[in-house]
Short mmCIF file of C-alpha atoms in Angstrom, two decimals:
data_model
loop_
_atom_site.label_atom_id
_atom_site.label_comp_id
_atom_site.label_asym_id
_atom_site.label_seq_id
_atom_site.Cartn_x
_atom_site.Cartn_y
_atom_site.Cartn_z
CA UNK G 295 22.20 11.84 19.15
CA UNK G 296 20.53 13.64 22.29
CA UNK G 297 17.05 12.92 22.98
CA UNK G 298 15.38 16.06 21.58
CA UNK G 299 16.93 14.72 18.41
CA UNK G 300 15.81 11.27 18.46
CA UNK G 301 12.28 12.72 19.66
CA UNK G 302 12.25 15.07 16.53
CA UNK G 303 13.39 11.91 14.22
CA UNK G 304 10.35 10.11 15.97
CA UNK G 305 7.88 12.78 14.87
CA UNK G 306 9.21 13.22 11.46
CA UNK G 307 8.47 9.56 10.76
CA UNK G 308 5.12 9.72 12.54
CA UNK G 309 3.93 12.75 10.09
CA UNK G 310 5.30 11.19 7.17
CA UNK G 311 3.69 7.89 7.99
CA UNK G 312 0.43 10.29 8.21
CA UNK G 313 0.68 11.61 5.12
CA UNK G 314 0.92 8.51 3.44
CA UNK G 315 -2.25 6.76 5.31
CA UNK G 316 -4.38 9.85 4.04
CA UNK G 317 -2.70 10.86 0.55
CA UNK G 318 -4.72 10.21 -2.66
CA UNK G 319 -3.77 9.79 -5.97
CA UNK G 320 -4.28 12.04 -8.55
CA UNK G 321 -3.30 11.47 -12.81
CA UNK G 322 -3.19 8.16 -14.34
CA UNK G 323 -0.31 5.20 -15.22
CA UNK G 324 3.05 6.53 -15.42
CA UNK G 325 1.81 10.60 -15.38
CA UNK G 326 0.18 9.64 -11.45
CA UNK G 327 1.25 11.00 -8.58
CA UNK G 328 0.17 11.19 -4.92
CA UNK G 329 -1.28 14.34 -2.93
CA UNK G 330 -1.65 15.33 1.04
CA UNK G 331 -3.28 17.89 3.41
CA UNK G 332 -0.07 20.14 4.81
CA UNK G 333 -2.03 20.05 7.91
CA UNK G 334 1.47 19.29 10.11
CA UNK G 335 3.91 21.49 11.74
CA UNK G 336 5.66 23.49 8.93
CA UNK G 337 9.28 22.81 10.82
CA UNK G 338 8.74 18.89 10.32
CA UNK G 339 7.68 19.59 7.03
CA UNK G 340 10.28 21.82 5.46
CA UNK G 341 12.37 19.17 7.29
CA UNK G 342 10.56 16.22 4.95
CA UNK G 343 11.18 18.12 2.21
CA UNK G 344 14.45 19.06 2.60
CA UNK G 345 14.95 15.03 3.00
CA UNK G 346 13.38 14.75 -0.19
CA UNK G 347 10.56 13.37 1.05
CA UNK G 348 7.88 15.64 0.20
CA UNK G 349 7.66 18.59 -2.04
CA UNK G 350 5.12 21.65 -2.16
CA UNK G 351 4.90 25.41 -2.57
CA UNK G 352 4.00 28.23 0.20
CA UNK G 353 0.74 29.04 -1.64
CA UNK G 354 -0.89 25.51 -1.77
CA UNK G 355 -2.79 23.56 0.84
CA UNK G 356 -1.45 20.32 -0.71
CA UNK G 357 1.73 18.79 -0.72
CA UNK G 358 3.02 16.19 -3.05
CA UNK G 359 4.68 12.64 -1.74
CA UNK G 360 7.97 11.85 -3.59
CA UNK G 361 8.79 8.20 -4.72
CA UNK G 362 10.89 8.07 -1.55
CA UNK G 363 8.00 9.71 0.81
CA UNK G 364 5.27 7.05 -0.20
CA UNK G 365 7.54 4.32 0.12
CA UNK G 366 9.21 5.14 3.23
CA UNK G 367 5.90 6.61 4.34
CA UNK G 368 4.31 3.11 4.31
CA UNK G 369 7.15 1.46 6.24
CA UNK G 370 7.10 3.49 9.10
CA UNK G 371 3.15 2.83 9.52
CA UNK G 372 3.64 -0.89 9.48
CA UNK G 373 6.04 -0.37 12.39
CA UNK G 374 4.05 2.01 14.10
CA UNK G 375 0.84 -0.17 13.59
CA UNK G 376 2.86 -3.75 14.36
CA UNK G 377 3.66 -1.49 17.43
CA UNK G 378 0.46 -0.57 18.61
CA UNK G 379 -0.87 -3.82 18.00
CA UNK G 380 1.89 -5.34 20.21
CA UNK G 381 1.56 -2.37 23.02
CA UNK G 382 -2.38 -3.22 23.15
CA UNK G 383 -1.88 -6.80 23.03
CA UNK G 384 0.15 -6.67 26.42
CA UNK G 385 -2.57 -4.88 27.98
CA UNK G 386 -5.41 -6.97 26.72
CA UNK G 387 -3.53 -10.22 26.75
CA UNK G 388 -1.00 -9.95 29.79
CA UNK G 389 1.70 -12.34 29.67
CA UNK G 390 1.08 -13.90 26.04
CA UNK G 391 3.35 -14.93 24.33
CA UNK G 392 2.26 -14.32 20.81
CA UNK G 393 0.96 -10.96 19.73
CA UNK G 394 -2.57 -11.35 17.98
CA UNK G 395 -2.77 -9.87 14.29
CA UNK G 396 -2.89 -6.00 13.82
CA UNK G 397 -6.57 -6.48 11.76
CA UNK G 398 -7.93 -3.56 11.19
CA UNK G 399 -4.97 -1.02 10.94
CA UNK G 400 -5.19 -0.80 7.28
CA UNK G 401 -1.32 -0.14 5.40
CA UNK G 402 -1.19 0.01 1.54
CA UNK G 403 2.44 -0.95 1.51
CA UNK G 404 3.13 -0.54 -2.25
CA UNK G 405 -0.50 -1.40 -3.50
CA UNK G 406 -1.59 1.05 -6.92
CA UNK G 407 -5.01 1.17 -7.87
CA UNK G 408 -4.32 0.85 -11.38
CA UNK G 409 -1.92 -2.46 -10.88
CA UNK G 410 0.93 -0.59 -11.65
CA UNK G 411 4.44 -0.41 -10.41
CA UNK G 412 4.11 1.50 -6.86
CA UNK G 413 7.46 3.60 -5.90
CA UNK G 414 10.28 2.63 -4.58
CA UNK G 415 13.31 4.11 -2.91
CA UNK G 416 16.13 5.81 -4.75
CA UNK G 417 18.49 5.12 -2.08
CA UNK G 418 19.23 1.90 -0.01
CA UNK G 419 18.64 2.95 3.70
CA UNK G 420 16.26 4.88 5.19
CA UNK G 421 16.95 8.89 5.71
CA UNK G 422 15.75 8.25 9.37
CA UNK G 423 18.53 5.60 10.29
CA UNK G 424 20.26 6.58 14.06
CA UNK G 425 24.03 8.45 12.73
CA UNK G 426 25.22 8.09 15.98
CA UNK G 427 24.58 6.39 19.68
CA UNK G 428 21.41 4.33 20.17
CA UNK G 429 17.83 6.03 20.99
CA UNK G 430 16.58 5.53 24.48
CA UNK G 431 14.48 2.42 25.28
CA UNK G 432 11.10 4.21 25.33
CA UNK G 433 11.33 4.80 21.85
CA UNK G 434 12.77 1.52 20.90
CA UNK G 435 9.95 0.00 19.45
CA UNK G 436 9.82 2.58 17.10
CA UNK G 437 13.09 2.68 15.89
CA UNK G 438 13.87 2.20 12.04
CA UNK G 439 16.50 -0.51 11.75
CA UNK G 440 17.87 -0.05 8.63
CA UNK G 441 21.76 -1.20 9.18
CA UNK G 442 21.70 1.28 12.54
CA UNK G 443 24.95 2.29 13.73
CA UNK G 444 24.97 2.02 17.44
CA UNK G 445 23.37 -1.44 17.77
CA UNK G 446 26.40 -2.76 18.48
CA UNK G 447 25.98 -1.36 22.08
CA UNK G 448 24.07 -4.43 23.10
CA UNK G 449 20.95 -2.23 24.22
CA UNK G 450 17.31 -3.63 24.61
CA UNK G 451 15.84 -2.99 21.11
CA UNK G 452 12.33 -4.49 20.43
CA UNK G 453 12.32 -3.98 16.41
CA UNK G 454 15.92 -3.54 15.79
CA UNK G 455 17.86 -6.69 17.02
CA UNK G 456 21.26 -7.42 15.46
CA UNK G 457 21.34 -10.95 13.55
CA UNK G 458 24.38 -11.35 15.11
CA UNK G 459 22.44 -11.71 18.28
CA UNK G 460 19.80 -13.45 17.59
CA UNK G 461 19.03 -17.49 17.67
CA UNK G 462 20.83 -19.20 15.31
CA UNK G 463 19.51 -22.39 13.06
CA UNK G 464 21.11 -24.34 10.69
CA UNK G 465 18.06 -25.75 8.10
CA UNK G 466 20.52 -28.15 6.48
CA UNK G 467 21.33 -29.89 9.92
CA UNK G 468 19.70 -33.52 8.83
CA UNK G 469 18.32 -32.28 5.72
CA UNK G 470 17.99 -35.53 3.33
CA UNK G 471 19.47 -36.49 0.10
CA UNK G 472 17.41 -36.56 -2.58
CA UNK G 473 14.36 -36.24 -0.62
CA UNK G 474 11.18 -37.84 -2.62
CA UNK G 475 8.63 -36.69 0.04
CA UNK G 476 5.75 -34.70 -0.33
CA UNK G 477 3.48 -32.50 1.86
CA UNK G 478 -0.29 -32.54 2.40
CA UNK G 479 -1.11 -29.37 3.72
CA UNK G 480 -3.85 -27.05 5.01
CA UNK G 481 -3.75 -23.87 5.17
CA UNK G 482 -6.87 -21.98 6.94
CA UNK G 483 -7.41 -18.55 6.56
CA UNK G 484 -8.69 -17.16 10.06
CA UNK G 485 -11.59 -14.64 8.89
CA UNK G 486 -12.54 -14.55 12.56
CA UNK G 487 -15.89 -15.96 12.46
CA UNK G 488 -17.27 -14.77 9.17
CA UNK G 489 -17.07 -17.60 7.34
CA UNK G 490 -14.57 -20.86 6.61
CA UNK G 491 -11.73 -20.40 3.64
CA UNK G 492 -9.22 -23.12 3.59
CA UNK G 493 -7.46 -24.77 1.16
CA UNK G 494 -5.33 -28.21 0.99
CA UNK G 495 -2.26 -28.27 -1.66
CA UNK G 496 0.59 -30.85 -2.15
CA UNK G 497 3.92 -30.18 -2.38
CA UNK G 498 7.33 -31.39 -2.65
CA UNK G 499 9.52 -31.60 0.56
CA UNK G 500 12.24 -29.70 -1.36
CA UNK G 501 10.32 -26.46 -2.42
CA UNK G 502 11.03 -24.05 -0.39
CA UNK G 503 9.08 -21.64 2.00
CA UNK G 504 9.27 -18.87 -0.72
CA UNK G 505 7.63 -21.59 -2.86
CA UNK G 506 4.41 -21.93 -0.34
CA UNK G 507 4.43 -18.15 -0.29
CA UNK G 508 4.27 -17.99 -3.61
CA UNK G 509 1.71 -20.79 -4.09
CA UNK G 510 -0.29 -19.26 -1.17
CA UNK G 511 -0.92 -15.96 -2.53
CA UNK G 512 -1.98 -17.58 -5.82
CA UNK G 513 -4.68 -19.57 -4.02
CA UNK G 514 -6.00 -17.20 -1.69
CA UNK G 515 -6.20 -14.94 -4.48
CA UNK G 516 -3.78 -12.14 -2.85
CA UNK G 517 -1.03 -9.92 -4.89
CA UNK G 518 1.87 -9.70 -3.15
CA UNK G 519 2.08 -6.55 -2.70
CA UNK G 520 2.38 -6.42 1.41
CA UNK G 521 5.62 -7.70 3.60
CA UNK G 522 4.94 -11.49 4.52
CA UNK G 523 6.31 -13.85 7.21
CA UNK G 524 6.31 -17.97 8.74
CA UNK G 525 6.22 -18.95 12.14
CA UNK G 526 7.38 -22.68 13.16
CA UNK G 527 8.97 -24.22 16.17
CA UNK G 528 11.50 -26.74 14.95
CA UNK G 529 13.40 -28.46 17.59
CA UNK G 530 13.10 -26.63 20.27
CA UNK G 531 13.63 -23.12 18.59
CA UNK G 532 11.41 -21.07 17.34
CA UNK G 533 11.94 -19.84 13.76
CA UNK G 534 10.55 -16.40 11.97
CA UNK G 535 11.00 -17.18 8.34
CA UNK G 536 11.25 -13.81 6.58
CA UNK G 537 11.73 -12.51 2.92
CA UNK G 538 14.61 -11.31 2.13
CA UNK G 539 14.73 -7.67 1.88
CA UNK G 540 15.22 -8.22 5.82
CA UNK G 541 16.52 -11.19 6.89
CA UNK G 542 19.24 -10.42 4.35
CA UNK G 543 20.04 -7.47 6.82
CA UNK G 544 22.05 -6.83 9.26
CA UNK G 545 18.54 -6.36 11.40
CA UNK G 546 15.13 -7.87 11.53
CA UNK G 547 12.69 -5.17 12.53
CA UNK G 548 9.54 -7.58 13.53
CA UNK G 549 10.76 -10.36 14.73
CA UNK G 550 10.60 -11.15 18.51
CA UNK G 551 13.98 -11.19 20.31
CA UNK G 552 13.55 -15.65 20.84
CA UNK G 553 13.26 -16.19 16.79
CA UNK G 554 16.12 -17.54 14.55
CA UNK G 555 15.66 -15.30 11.23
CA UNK G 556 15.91 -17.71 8.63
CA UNK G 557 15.64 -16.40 4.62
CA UNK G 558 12.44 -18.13 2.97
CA UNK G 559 13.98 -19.35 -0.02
CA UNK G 560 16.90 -20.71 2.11
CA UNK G 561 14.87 -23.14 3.98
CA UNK G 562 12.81 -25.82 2.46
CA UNK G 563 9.35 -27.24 3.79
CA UNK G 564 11.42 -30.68 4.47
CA UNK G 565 13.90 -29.07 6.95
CA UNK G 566 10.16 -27.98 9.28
CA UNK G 567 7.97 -30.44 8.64
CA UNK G 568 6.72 -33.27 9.74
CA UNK G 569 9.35 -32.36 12.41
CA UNK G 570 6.52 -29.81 13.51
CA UNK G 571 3.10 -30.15 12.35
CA UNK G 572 2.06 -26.18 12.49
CA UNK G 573 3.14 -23.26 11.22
CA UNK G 574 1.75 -19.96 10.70
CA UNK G 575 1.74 -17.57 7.37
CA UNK G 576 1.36 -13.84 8.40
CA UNK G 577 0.82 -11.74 5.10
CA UNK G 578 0.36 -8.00 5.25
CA UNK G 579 1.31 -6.29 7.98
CA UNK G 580 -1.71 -3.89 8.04
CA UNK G 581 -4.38 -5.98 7.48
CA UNK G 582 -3.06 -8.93 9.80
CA UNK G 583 -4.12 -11.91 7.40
CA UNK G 584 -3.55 -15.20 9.78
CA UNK G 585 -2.78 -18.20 7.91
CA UNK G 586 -2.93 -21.37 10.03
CA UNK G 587 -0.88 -24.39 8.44
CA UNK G 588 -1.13 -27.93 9.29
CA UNK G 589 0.45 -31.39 7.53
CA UNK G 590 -2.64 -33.49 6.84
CA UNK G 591 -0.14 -35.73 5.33
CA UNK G 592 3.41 -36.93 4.28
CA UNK G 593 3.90 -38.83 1.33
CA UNK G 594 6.84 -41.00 1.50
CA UNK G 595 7.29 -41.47 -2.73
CA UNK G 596 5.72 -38.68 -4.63
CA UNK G 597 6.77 -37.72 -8.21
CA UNK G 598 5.18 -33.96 -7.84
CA UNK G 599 7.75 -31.46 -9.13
CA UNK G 600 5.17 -28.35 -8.43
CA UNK G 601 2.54 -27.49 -5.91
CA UNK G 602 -1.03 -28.80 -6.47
CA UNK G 603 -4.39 -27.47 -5.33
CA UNK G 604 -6.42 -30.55 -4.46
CA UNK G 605 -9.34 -28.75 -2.67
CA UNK G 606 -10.81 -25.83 -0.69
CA UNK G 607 -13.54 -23.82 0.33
CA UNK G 608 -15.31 -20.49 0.81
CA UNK G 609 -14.24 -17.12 -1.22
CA UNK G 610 -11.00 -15.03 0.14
CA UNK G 611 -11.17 -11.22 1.14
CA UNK G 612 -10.16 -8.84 -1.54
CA UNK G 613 -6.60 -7.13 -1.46
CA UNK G 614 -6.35 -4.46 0.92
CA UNK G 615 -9.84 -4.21 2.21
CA UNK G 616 -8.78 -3.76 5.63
CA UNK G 617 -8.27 -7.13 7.73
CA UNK G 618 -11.62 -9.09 8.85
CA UNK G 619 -12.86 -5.99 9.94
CA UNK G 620 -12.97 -4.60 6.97
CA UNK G 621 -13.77 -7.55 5.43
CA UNK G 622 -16.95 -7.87 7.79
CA UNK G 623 -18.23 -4.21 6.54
CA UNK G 624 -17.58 -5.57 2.60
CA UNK G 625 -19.78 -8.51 3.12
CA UNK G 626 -22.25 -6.49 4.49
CA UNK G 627 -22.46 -3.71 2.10
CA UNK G 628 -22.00 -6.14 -0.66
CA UNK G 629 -25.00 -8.84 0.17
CA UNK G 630 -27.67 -5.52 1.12
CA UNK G 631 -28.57 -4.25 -2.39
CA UNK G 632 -29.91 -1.09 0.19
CA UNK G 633 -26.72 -0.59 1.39
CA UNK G 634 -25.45 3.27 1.13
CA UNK G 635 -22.24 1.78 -0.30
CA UNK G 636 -23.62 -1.05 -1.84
CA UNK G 637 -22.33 -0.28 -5.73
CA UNK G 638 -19.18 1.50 -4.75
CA UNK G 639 -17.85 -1.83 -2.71
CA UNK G 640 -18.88 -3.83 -5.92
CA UNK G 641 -16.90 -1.48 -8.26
CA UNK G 642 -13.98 -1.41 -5.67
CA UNK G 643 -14.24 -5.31 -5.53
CA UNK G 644 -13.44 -5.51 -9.33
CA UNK G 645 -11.12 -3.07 -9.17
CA UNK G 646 -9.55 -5.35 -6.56
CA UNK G 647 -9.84 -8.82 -8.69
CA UNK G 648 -11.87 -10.09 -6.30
CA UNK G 649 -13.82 -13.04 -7.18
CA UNK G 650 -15.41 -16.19 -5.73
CA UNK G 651 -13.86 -19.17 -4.90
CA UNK G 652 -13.91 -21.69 -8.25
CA UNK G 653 -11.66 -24.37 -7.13
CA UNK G 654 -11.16 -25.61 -11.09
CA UNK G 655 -10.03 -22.29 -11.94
CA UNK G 656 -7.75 -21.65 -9.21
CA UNK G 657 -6.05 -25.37 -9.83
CA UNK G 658 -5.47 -23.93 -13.42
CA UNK G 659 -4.01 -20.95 -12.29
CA UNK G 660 -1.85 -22.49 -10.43
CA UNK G 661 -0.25 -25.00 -12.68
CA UNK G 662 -0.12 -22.21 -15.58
CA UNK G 663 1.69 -19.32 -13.42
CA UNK G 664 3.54 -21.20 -11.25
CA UNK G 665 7.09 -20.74 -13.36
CA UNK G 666 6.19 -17.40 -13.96
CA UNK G 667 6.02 -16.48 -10.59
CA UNK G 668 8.65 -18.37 -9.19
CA UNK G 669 10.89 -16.92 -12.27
CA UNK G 670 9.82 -13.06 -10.89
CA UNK G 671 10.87 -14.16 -7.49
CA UNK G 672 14.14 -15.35 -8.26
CA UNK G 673 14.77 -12.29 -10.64
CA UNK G 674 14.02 -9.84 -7.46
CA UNK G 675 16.43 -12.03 -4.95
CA UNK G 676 19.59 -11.85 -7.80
CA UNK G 677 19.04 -8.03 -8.12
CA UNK G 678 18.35 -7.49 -4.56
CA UNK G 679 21.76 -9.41 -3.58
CA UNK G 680 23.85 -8.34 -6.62
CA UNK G 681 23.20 -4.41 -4.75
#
């Protein structure tokens, strides 16, 4: 691949990504589809469409996103915002080592209105993967690294690292027999000044970190619907716990080059902790939500077979609203019964689910969809390895 064709690739994803971030939907449940401005070079976009990405008529102003357009459309932006975020974090922050979160670049990665399924692929890899020879480093960061041919080559590639290459850590190295330990935690959402929301669970040394992702989302009142990731140092190596969809993979496209990828539901909370006393729980890419975790305590004996919410405080953002930027306009509009957008936030907001923090109610949420959810999970990882 020559470099006018890599730099073509490059803008293909770029307008696609576009046309997701400003598509809306139009028809309802399984009848709805999504719409776009063909405001874009007509070469890229008969391109899209002969991908399959997109499909539209002469005539019309509009276009309409295939299944594969909206869902590949929404990866690309979380790369190109994680990138971004990164590339402004070097200027602002010279010579730190951890990128701050991307708040405020706003991705709906799979996210309906109505609640119901969003699209997925038909096919396994992206359309945009590199056929042949690797891109040059200016674009690397940009790079989709679905299984890329051409990695092999060894060259510098930010989001596109082979596994092969990476760290490696072994979570059963001193892992204990029939551990009976349990784990205090707290986890503090970082709303960047606009108010405190924390909450403290318990939970067995042998769930896994799936299982805290799972229990995390229930208490913070999130969805799952956006990518997710852990960060831990363990003995001296720095870990990026992923899902599986990529640490499954032969690449992981976000994690820095230093980080051993290790599968969430491969790794349980006993192999980390109290070995480290920290962690971090990055959910949706777009919005940048920072979890900080900390072990408040290890019990030595416990008899808990499930996570327990034993106490928190202050009410968590609604889905999608746009990090704690976002989240800062919401409050606003929502507590000013003058605001210009006072009703529409408060109808979005239920649209959302969002409610106020009961702590009662979320403890009984917990305990009742706790095998549910785990039970989804485990259905998604046997199809998603059995492909």
């Amino acid at each position: 691949m020559n470099g006018d064709d890599f730099e073509q690739m490059v803008i293909e994803a770029l307008t696609l990504a576009l046309l997701r971030l400003t598509c809306w939907k139009e028809g309802k449940g399984d009848l709805s589809y999504y719409r776009a401005w063909k405001g874009y070079d007509f070469d890229t976009l008969n391109a899209l469409q002969e991908q399959g990405f997109v499909a539209f008529e002469r005539r019309n102003k509009s276009l309409e996103l295939t299944d594969d357009g909206f869902f590949f459309g929404d990866v690309f932006a979380a790369r190109f915002g994680m990138a971004l975020s990164e590339a402004l974090n070097d200027k602002l922050h010279p010579g730190h080592e951890d990128a701050p979160s991307p708040s405020g670049f706003s991705v709906v990665d799979g996210g309906l209105d109505d609640g119901s399924a969003a699209p997925t692929p038909s096919g396994a890899h992206s359309p945009f993967d590199v056929a042949d020879g690797t891109p040059s480093a200016a674009f690397a960061p940009f790079v989709p690294a679905h299984d890329m041919p051409g990695a092999a080559s060894g060259a510098p590639m930010p989001y596109g690292i082979p596994l092969a290459d990476r760290p490696t850590f072994d979570p059963t190295e001193g892992q204990r027999d029939n551990d009976t330990r349990a784990f205090r935690l707290r986890i503090d959402l970082d709303l960047e000044g606009l108010h405190p929301c924390w909450r403290e669970i318990e939970i067995p040394a042998t769930c896994t970190f799936l299982d805290l992702h799972i229990a995390i989302q229930r208490i913070f009142n999130w969805y799952d619907e956006h990518l997710f990731c852990m960060r831990a140092t363990v003995r001296g190596q720095k870990l990026w716990i992923d899902e599986a969809s990529f640490a499954g993979s032969m690449f992981d496209p976000f994690a820095p080059p230093e980080c051993a990828v290790v599968e969430a539901s491969r790794i349980q909370l006993g192999d980390v902790f109290p070995k480290t006393r920290t962690a971090q729980y990055l959910y949706d890419f777009g919005d940048g939500w920072e979890h900080k975790i900390k072990v408040v305590k290890t019990i030595a004996k416990s008899s808990l077979a499930a996570p327990r919410l034993v106490d928190g405080e202050g009410d968590a953002p609604p889905e999608d609203v746009g990090g704690p930027g976002g989240f800062g306009h919401f409050l606003e509009a929502v507590s000013d019964r003058k605001h210009p957008e006072h009703d529409s936030m408060l109808a979005w907001a239920e649209s959302q689910m969002a409610h106020p923090f009961d702590l009662a109610e979320k403890q009984q949420e917990l305990i009742k969809s706790w095998k549910g959810d785990r039970a989804l999970w485990a259905q998604n990882l046997a199809e998603g390895r059995s492909e």
